[in-house]
Every structure is written in C-alpha cells, then in structure tokens.
CSV table of C-alpha atoms in Angstrom, one decimal:
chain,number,residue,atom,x,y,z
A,1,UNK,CA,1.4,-22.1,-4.1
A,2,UNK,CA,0.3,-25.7,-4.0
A,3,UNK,CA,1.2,-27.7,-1.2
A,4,UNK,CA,0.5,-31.0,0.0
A,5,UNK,CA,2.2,-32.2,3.1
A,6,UNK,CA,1.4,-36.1,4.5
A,7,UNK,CA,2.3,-37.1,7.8
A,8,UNK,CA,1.1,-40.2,10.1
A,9,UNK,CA,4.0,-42.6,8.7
A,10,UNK,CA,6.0,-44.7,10.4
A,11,UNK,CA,6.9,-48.3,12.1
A,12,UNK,CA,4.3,-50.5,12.8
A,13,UNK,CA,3.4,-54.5,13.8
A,14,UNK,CA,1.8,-56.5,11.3
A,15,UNK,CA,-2.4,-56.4,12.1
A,16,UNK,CA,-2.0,-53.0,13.7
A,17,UNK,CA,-3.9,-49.8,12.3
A,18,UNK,CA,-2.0,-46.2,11.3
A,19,UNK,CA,-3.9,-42.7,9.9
A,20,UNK,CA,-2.3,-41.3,7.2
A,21,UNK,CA,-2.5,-37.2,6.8
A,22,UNK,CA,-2.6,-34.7,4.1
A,23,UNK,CA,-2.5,-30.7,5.1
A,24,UNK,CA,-3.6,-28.7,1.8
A,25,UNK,CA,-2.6,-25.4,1.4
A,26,UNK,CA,-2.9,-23.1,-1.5
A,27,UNK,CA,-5.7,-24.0,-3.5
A,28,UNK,CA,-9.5,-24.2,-2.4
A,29,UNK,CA,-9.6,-28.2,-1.2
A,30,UNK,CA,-12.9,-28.8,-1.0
A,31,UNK,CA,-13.6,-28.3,-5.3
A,32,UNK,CA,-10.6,-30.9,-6.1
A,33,UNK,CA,-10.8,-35.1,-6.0
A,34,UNK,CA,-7.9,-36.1,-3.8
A,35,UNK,CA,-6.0,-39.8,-4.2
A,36,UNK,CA,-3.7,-41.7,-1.9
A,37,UNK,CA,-0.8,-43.7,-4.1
A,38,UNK,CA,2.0,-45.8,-2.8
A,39,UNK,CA,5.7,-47.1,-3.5
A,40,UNK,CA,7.2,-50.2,-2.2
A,41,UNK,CA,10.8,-49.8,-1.9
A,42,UNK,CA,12.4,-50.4,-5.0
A,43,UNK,CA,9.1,-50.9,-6.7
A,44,UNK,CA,7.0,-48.5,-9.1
A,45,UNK,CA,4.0,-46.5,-8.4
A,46,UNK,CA,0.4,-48.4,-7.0
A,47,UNK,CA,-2.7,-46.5,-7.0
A,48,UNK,CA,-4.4,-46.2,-3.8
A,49,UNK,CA,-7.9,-44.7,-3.3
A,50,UNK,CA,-9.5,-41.4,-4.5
A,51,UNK,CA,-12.1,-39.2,-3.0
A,52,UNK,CA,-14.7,-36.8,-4.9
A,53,UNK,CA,-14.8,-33.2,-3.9
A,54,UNK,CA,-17.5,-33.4,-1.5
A,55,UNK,CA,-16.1,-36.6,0.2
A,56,UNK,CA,-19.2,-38.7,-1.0
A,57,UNK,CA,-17.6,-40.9,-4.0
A,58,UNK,CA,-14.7,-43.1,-3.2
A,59,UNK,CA,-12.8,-46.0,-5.1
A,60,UNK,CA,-10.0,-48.3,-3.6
A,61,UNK,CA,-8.0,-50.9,-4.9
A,62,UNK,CA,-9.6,-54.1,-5.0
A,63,UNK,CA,-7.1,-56.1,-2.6
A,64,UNK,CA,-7.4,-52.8,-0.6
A,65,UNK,CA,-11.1,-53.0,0.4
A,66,UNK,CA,-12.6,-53.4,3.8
A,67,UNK,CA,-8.7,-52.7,5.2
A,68,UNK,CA,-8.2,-49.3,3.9
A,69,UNK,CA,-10.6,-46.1,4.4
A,70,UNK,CA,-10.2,-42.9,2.8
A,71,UNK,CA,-12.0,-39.5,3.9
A,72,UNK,CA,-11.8,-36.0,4.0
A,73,UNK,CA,-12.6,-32.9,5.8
A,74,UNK,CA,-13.3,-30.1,4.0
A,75,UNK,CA,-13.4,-27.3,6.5
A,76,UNK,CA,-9.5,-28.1,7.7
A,77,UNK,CA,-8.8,-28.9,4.6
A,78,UNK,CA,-7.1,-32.4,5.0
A,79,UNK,CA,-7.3,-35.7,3.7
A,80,UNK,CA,-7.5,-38.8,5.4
A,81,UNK,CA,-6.2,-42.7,4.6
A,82,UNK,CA,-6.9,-44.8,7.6
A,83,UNK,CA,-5.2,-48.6,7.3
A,84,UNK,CA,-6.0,-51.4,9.5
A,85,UNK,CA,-5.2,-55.3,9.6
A,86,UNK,CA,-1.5,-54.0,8.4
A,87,UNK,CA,0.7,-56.2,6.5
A,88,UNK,CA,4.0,-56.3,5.6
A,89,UNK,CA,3.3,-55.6,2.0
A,90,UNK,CA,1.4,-52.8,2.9
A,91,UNK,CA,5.4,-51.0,3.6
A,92,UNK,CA,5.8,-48.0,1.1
A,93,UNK,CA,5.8,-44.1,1.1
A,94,UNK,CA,2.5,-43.0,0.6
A,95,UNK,CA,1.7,-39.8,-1.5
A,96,UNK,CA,-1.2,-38.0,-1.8
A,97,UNK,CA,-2.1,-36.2,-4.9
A,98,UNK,CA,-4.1,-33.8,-5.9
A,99,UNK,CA,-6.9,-35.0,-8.7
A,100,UNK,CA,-5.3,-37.4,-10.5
A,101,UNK,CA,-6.4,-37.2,-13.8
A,102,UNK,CA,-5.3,-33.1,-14.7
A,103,UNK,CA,-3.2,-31.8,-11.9
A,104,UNK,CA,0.9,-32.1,-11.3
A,105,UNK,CA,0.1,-31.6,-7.3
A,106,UNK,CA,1.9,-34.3,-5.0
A,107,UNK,CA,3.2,-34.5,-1.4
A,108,UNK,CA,6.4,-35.5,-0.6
A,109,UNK,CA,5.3,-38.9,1.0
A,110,UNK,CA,5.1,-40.6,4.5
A,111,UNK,CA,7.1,-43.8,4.9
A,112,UNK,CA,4.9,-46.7,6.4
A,113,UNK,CA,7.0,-49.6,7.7
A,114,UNK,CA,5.0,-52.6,8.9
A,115,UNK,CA,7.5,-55.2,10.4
A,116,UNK,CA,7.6,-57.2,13.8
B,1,UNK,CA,-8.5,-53.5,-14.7
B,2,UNK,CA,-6.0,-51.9,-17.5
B,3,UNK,CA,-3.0,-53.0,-17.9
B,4,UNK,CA,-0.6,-50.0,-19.2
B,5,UNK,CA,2.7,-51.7,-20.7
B,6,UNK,CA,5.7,-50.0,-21.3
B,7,UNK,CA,8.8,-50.5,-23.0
B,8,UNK,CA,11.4,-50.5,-23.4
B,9,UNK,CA,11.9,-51.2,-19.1
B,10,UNK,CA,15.6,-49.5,-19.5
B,11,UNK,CA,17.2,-46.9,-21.9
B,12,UNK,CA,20.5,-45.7,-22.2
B,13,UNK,CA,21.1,-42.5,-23.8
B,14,UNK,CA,24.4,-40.5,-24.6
B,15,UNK,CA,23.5,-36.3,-23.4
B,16,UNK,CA,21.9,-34.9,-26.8
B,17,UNK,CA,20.4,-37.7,-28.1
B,18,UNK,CA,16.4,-38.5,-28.4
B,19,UNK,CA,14.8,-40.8,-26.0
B,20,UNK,CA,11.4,-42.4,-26.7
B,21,UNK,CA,8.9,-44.3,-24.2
B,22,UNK,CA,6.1,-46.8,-25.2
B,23,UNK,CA,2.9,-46.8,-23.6
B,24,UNK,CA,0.5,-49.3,-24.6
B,25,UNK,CA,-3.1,-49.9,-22.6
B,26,UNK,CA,-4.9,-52.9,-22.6
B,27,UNK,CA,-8.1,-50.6,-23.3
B,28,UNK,CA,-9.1,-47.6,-24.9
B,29,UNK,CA,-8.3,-44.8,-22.5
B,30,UNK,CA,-10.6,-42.6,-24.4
B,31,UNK,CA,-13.4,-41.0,-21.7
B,32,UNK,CA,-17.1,-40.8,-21.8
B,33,UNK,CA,-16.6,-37.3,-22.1
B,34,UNK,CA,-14.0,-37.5,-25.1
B,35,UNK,CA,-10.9,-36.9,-23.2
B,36,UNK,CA,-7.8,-38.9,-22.8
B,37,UNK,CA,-6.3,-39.3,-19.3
B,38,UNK,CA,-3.0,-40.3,-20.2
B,39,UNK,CA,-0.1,-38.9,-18.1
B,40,UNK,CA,3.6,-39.1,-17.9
B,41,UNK,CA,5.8,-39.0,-14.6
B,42,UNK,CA,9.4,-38.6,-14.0
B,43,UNK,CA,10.6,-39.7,-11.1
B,44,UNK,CA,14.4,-39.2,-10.2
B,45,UNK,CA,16.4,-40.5,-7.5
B,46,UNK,CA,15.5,-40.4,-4.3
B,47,UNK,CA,12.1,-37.8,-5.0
B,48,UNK,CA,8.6,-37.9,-5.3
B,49,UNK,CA,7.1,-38.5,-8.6
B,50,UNK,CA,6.9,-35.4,-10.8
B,51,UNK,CA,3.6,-35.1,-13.4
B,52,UNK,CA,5.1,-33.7,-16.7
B,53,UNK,CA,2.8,-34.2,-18.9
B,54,UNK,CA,-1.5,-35.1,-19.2
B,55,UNK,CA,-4.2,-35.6,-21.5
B,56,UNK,CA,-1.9,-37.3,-23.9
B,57,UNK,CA,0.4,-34.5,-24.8
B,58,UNK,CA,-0.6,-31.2,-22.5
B,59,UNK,CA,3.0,-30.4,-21.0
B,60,UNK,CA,2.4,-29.1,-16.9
B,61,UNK,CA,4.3,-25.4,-16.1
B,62,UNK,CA,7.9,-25.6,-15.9
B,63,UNK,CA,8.7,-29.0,-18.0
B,64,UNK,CA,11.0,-28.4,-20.3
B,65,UNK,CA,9.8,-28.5,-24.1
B,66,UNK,CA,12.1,-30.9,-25.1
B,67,UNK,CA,9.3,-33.3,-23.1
B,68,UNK,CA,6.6,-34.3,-25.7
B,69,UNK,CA,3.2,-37.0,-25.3
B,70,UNK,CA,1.5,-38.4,-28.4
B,71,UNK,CA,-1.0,-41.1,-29.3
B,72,UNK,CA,-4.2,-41.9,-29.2
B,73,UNK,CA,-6.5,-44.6,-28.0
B,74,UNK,CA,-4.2,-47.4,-26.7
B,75,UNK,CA,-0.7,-46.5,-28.2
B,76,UNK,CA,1.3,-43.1,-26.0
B,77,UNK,CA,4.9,-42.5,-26.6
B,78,UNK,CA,6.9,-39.9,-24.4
B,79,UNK,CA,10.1,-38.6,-26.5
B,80,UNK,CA,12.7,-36.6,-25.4
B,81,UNK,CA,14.2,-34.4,-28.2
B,82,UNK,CA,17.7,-34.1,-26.3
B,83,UNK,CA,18.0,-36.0,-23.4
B,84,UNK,CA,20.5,-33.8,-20.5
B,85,UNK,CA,22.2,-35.5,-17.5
B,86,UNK,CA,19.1,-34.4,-15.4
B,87,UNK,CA,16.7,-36.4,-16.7
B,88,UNK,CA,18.2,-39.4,-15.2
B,89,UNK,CA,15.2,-41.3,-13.6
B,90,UNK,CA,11.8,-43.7,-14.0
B,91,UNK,CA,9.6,-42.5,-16.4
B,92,UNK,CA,6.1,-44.0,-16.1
B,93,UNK,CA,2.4,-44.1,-17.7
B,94,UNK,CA,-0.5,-43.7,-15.6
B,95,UNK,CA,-4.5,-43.8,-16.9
B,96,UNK,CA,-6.8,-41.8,-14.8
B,97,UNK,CA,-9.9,-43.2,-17.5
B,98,UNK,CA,-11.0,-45.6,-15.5
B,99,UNK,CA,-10.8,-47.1,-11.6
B,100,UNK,CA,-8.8,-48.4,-10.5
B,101,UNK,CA,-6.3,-46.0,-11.5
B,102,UNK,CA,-3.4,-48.1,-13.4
B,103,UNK,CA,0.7,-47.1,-13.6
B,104,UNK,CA,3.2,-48.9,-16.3
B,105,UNK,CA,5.9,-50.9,-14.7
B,106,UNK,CA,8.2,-47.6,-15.6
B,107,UNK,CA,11.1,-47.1,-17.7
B,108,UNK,CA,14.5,-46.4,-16.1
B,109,UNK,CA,16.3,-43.6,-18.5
B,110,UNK,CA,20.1,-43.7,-17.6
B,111,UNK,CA,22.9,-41.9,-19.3
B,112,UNK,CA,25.0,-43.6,-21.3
C-alpha cells in the first residue's frame, strides 16, 4: 500500500527557514516524479514544486524561486522541500504527492504556520 | 501560466439529483505526447485532497461510478449521476500539461 507521510511542520518567525519531509513507503520511489502542493487556510489548492525521478529536473512556482528548494533522496526514499526567508503567506498544510499528472497518491499534510 | 476556470464556484444539490462541474483552461491541455492531463479532486471537510479522476475521464480505484470526466482540449466537465450526502466537499480541476502545475478556484458541492 501507498503511503506518503510529511512531517517538518509547524510554527515559525517570519524570515526563518523550516525542512519539510516526505517518508515513502509502498511503491519503488526512486521511478516516480514527486510534487510539494499547499493550502492556505480557507483557500484552494497551489502547486508547489515537482522533482523527476532521478532528482535531476525540478520546477517551482515562479514567486517561489530562490526561497524554496525541493530534493530527494532515493536510497531512504524521502522527499525533501526546504523553505527559507518565510513569510506569512507562506502559512498552509503542505502535501506531497506522488506524480502529479496519473497517480491518486497524497500525504496527509504538515501544517506550516509562519507568524511572530 | 494556465488559468483553469470553474464554475459554477457553489452547487446545491437535493440527495439523487445530478451535479455537473465546468472546467475551462485558458490553453489547450493537450500534451506533446497526445495525452490530456486533466484531473478532478474532491476534497471534503477537514481531509486531504482526494484524486478521483485523470486524463480527462480515467476514474482512480475505489471512486464510485456515478463520478464521470469528459472533454477535450479546453472545455472538462465532472458530473455526478446521483449526488449522496457524502460527497459534500470542493471539487477542483488541476492540469499537469504544463508547469507550473495550475488548480481551478474549486467548486463547493453542498446538499440542498
């Protein structure tokens, strides 16, 4: 069975840095592309950053870029998303997914609260 | 980037009755490769999103049949034959086409 399980949320000051986790069990991680995607409380869903298979092709969000670095590790089988230079817009539950584009395989989410 | 716009943004149904979702891209979501990457999510109260369906109309294990996709192009609809008190929640259309990777604004399905 499929599972994806994220961990590294929580409570932290605007311009700080947090590192996001994703154990994956169940299926062989390293021949699946992996995403990060996010929900602002009370909003709808916001697409992150993905990651190839082999860790060597990744794409962010254009607002995201230079703050947010996504990365892998095949041989643990986990998936990254550190965030630096926090804001308070970054606050949401983050999910990660499992290849986005044919695949019903998310977490449950990891609540990030940035606040002073 | 595309812009996926849904509508209507809220539907009320009464337990039996059809429900149907608009999709509409800003682009043709139609791949290099001749697929479609159009999927649909529920997501209900208080959970994580939920992938029923993909590639336009491919339904995932377990999601009930009376979940269909259909379109083409720039134009998706998701119906629901019968709607039943559980599938209170946001519905919404992502593309996986192109990046960035784009969501509707969702569709809240509430019973009426």
């Amino acid at each position: 069975e499929v599972q994806l399980l994220e961990s590294g949320g929580g409570l932290e000051q605007p311009g700080g840095s947090l590192r996001l986790s994703c154990a994956a069990t169940g299926f062989t991680f390293s021949d699946y592309g992996m995403s990060w995607v996010r929900q602002a409380p009370g909003k709808g869903l916001e697409w992150v950053s993905s990651i190839n298979n082999a860790g060597v092709n990744k794409h962010y969000e254009d607002s995201l870029k230079g703050r947010f670095t996504i990365s892998r590790d095949n041989s643990n089988n986990m998936l990254y998303l550190e965030m630096s230079s926090l804001r308070v817009e970054d606050t949401a539950v983050y999910y990660c997914a499992m290849q986005l584009w044919d695949s019903d395989h998310w977490g449950q989410g990891t609540l990030v609260t940035v606040s002073s | 980037d595309v812009v996926m716009t849904q509508t209507p943004l809220s539907s009320s149904v009464t337990v039996g009755q059809p429900a149907s979702i608009s999709c509409r891209s800003s682009q043709s979501l139609v791949h290099s490769n001749g697929d479609t990457y159009l999927s649909w999510l529920q997501q209900r109260p208080g959970q994580p999103p939920r992938v029923l369906i993909h590639k336009i109309s491919h339904r995932f294990p377990g999601v009930p049949d009376r979940f269909s996709g259909s379109g083409a192009g720039t134009d998706f609809t998701l119906r629901i034959s019968r709607v039943e008190a559980e599938d209170v929640g946001i519905y919404y259309c992502m593309q996986a086409t192109e990046f960035p990777r784009t969501f509707g604004q969702g569709t809240r399905v509430e019973i009426k």
